[in-house]
Structure formats: C-alpha cells, structure tokens
Coordinates of C-alpha atoms in Angstrom, one line a residue:
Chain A
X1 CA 97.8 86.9 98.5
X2 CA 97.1 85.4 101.8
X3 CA 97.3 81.8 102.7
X4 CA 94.3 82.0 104.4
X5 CA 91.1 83.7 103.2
X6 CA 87.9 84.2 104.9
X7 CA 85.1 86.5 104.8
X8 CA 84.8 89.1 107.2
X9 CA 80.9 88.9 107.4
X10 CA 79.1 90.1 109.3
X11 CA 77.2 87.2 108.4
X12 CA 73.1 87.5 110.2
X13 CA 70.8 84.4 110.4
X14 CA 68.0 84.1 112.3
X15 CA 67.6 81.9 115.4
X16 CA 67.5 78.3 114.4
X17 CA 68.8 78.5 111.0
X18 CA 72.2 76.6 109.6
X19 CA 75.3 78.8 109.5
X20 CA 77.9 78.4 107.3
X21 CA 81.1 79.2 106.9
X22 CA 84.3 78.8 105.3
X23 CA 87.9 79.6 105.1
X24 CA 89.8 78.6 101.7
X25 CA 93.5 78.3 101.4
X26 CA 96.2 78.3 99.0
X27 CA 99.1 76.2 101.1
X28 CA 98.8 72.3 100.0
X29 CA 101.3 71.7 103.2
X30 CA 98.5 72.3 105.6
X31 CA 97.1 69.4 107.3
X32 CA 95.5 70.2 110.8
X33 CA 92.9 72.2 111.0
X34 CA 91.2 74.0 113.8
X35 CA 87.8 76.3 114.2
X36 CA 88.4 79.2 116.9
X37 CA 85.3 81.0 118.2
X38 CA 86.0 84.6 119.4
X39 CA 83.4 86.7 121.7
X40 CA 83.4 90.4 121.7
X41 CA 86.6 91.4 123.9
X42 CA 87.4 87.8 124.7
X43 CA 90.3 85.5 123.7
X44 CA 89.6 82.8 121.1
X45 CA 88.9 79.5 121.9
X46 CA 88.7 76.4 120.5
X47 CA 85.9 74.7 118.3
X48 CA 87.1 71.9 116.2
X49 CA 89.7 70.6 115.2
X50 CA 90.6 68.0 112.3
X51 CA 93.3 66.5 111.0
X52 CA 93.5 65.9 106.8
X53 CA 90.4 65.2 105.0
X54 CA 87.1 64.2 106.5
X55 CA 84.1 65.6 108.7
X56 CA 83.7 65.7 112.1
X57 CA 81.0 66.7 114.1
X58 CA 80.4 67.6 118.0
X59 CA 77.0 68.2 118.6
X60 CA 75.7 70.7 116.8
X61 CA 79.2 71.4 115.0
X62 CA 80.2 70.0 112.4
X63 CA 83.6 70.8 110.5
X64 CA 84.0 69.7 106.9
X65 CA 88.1 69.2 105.5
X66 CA 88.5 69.2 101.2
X67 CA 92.2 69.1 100.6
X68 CA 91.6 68.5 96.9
X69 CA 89.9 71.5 96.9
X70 CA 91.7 73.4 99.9
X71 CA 88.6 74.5 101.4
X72 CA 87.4 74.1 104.9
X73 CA 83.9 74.5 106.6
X74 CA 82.0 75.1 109.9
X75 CA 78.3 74.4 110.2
X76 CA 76.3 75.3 113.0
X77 CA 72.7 73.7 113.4
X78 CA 70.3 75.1 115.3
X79 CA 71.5 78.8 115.7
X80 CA 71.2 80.1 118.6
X81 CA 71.8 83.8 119.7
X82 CA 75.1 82.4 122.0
X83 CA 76.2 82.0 118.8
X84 CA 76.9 85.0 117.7
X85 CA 80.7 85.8 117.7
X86 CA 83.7 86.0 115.6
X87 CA 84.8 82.6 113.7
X88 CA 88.1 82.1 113.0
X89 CA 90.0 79.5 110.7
X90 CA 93.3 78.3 111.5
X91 CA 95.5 75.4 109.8
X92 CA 98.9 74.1 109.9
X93 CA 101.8 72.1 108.2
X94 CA 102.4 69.0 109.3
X95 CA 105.7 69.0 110.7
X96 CA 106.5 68.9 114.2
X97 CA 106.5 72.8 114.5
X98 CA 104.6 74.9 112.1
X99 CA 102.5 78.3 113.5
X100 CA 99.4 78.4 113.0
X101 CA 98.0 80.7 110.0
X102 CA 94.4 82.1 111.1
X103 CA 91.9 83.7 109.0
X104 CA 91.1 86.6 109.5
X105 CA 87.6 85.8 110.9
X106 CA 83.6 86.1 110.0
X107 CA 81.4 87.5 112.2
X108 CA 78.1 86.1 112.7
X109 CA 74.9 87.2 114.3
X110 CA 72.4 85.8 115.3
X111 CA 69.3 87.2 115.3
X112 CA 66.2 85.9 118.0
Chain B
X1 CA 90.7 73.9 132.8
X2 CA 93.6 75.8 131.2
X3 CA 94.0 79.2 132.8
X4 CA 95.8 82.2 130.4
X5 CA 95.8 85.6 132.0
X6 CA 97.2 88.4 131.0
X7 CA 98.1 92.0 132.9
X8 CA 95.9 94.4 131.7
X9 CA 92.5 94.2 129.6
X10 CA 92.9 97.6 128.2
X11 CA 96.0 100.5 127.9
X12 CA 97.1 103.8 127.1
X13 CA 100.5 105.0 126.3
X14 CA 101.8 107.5 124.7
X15 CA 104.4 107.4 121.5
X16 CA 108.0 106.3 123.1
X17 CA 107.2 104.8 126.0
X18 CA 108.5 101.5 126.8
X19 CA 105.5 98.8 127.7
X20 CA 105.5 95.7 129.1
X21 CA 103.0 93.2 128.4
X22 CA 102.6 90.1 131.1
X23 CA 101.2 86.5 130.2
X24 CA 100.9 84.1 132.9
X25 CA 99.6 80.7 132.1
X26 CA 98.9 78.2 135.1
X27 CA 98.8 74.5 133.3
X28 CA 102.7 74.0 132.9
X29 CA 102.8 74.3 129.5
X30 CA 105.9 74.4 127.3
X31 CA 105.1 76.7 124.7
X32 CA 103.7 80.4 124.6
X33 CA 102.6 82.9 122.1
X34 CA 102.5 86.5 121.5
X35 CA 99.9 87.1 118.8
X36 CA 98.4 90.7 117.9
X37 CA 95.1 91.3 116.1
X38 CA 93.8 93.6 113.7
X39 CA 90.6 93.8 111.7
X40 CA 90.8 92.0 108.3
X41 CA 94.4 90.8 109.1
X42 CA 93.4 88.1 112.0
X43 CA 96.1 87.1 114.3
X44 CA 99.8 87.8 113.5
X45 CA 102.3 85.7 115.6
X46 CA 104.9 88.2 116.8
X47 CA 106.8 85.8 119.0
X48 CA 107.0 82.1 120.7
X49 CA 108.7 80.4 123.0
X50 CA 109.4 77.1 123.8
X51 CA 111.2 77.1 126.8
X52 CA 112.5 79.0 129.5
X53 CA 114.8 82.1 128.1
X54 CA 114.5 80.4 124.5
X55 CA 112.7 82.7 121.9
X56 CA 111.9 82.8 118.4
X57 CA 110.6 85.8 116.2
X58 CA 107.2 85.0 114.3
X59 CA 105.8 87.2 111.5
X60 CA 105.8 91.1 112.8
X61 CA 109.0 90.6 115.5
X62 CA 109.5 94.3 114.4
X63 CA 109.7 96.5 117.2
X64 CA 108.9 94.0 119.8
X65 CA 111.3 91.6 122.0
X66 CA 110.1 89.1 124.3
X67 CA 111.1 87.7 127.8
X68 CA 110.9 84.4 129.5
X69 CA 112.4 84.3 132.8
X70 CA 109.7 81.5 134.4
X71 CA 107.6 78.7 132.4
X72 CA 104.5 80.0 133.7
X73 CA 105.3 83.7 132.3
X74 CA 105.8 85.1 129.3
X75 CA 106.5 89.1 128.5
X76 CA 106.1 91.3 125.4
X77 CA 107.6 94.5 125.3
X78 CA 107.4 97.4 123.2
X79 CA 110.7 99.2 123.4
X80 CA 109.3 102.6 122.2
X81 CA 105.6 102.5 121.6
X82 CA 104.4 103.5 117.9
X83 CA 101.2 104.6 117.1
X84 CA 101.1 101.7 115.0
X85 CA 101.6 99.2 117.8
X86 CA 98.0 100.3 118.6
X87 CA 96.2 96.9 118.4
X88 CA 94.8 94.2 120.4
X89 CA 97.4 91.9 122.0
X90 CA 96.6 87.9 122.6
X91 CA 99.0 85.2 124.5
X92 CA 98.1 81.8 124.0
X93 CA 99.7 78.8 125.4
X94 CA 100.1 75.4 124.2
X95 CA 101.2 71.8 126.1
X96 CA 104.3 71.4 123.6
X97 CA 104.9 71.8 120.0
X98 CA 103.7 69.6 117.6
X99 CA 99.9 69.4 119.8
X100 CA 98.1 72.5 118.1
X101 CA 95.6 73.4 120.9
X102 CA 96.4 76.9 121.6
X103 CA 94.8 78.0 124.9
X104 CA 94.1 82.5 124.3
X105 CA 93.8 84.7 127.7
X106 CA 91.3 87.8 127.5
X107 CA 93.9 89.8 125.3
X108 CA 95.0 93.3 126.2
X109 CA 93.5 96.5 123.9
X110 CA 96.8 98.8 123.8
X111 CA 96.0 102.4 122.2
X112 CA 99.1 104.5 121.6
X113 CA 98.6 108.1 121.4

C-alpha cells in the first residue's frame, strides 16, 4: 500500500466551477504538507503549503489539513482553463530531514 | 526567482549506454534532488545531496549514481541504460534541509531503446 494515494483523474469541470481534490494518507508522522501544480512537460511547482492541521487559503486556493482523519484537500474557486494541469500531493515527517512522499497526481481539465 | 535547469528536455539512448544527466540550479542552494516520474507512481526520489561531494541514495538508487563536484550542479548518471530507465527525469533544489520548498527544472524525457 502506498503512503500516499490520490486519484489519477482526469478530473473535467467546466469553467468557473469548484474543483476538488484530495490526497489521503496512511503515515500519522506526516506534518507539512504541500500542493504541487504540474503543466504538460513542465516541472512542478509549488501551490500550498501547510503545516499540521488547519486551512489556508491564497486567493482562489485554499488547502484543507485533517490529521485525525489523514486526509488533505485543494480547492480551486473560480476554474479557469489555466487551470488545467496535473495536481500533485506531497507531505512530510517532521524531523529535520524527511523526503518528501508525492502522490501520484490528478489531472484536471478544465473545460471553457 | 529560483532558476533550475537541466541539460536536455528530451533523449534517446540506446540499451548500455552510459548517460549523464546535468542539473544546474542558480540560487545557492544547499540541497538537490534527482526524482524520476512515472504515470500512477508520481515522483520517486533516486538521490539527494546536501553538499558538495556528499550523497545519499533515495528510494530507486538502483542503477543510478550521482555526482556533485560544484554547489550549483548536480549529475545523474545511468551507468548502462535499461529500457526500464525509460522515464521522465526531474531535479529540484531546495535552500537547506529541514525548509520543504523544492524548486523542479523543466525535467528531461529519456526513452531507452
């Protein structure tokens, strides 16, 4: 079993609709955690990132932290089609060195 | 901004030959990663470093070594290319462990034959 899951997608929502993802996890260790967004044949970069428990949001982001229930999410407001790439999870321990763990990554289109 | 660049976007070598892979970031960071992804697997950290010459094997070191002769640069290398090693190949960079920001280049789309 992985430490990370996420869906692969492709996940298609029309312009201006939520999106929603998620990445669940089964390591209780993991406390930072970090939202990559990947375009086709581009390197990922980053989204959001939290540390523990707790929402954050950065405009029309917003990044969601359960530890209780080990499950993470990413909402986008306002789709646009400039959204549509590869989302990827990624989450670490909390020690002063621990690799990152990504998902695996969901698609998303979205659709004008 | 933080700049991560790597050789080639996309290469072609055939079974056994040796490749070199080059990542040169240009924001003086201490740590660098070799990652490699594949659909429904994500990213798989082959190797990181932390300093100059210093190393350390991540998940898949298998068939891979790594070289860091300058802080800005940071080599993988595929001592006998498998068709397995066919994959896309990402190098991040990160200010020093413990910070979590990892900064990708472009990543390089090897295809063994």
């Amino acid at each position: 079993q992985k430490e990370v899951e996420q869906d692969p997608g492709p996940l298609s929502v029309p312009e201006g609709a939520i999106v929603s993802l998620n990445c669940t996890y089964s390591n209780s260790a993991f406390q930072y955690f970090m939202w990559y967004r990947q375009y086709s044949r581009k390197g990922p970069e980053l989204l959001m990132y939290t540390y523990s428990s707790g929402n954050k949001e950065d405009g029309r982001f917003t990044a969601q932290v359960d530890k209780s229930s080990k499950y993470i999410s990413l909402f986008i407001r306002d789709s646009q089609p400039s959204d549509s790439a590869t989302y990827l999870c990624a989450m670490k321990e909390g020690d002063s060195w621990g690799k990152l763990q990504f998902g695996a990554g969901t698609q998303v289109v979205v659709t004008p | 901004d933080v700049k991560v660049t790597q050789s080639s976007r996309y290469l072609v070598k055939r079974t056994g030959e040796k490749v070199f892979l080059e990542c040169v970031q240009d924001m003086d960071h201490e740590n660098m990663f070799w990652y490699r992804q594949d659909p429904g697997l994500g990213l798989r950290l082959i190797y990181f470093s932390y300093d100059v010459k210093m190393k350390e094997k991540g998940d898949i070191p298998e068939g891979y070594s790594v070289s860091r002769e300058k802080k800005e640069r940071f080599s993988l290398i595929l001592e006998s290319a498998s068709t397995n090693q066919t994959s896309m190949y990402l190098c991040a960079s990160s200010l020093r462990l413990g910070l979590e920001t990892q900064y990708f280049g472009p990543g390089t789309r090897l295809l063994v034959l």
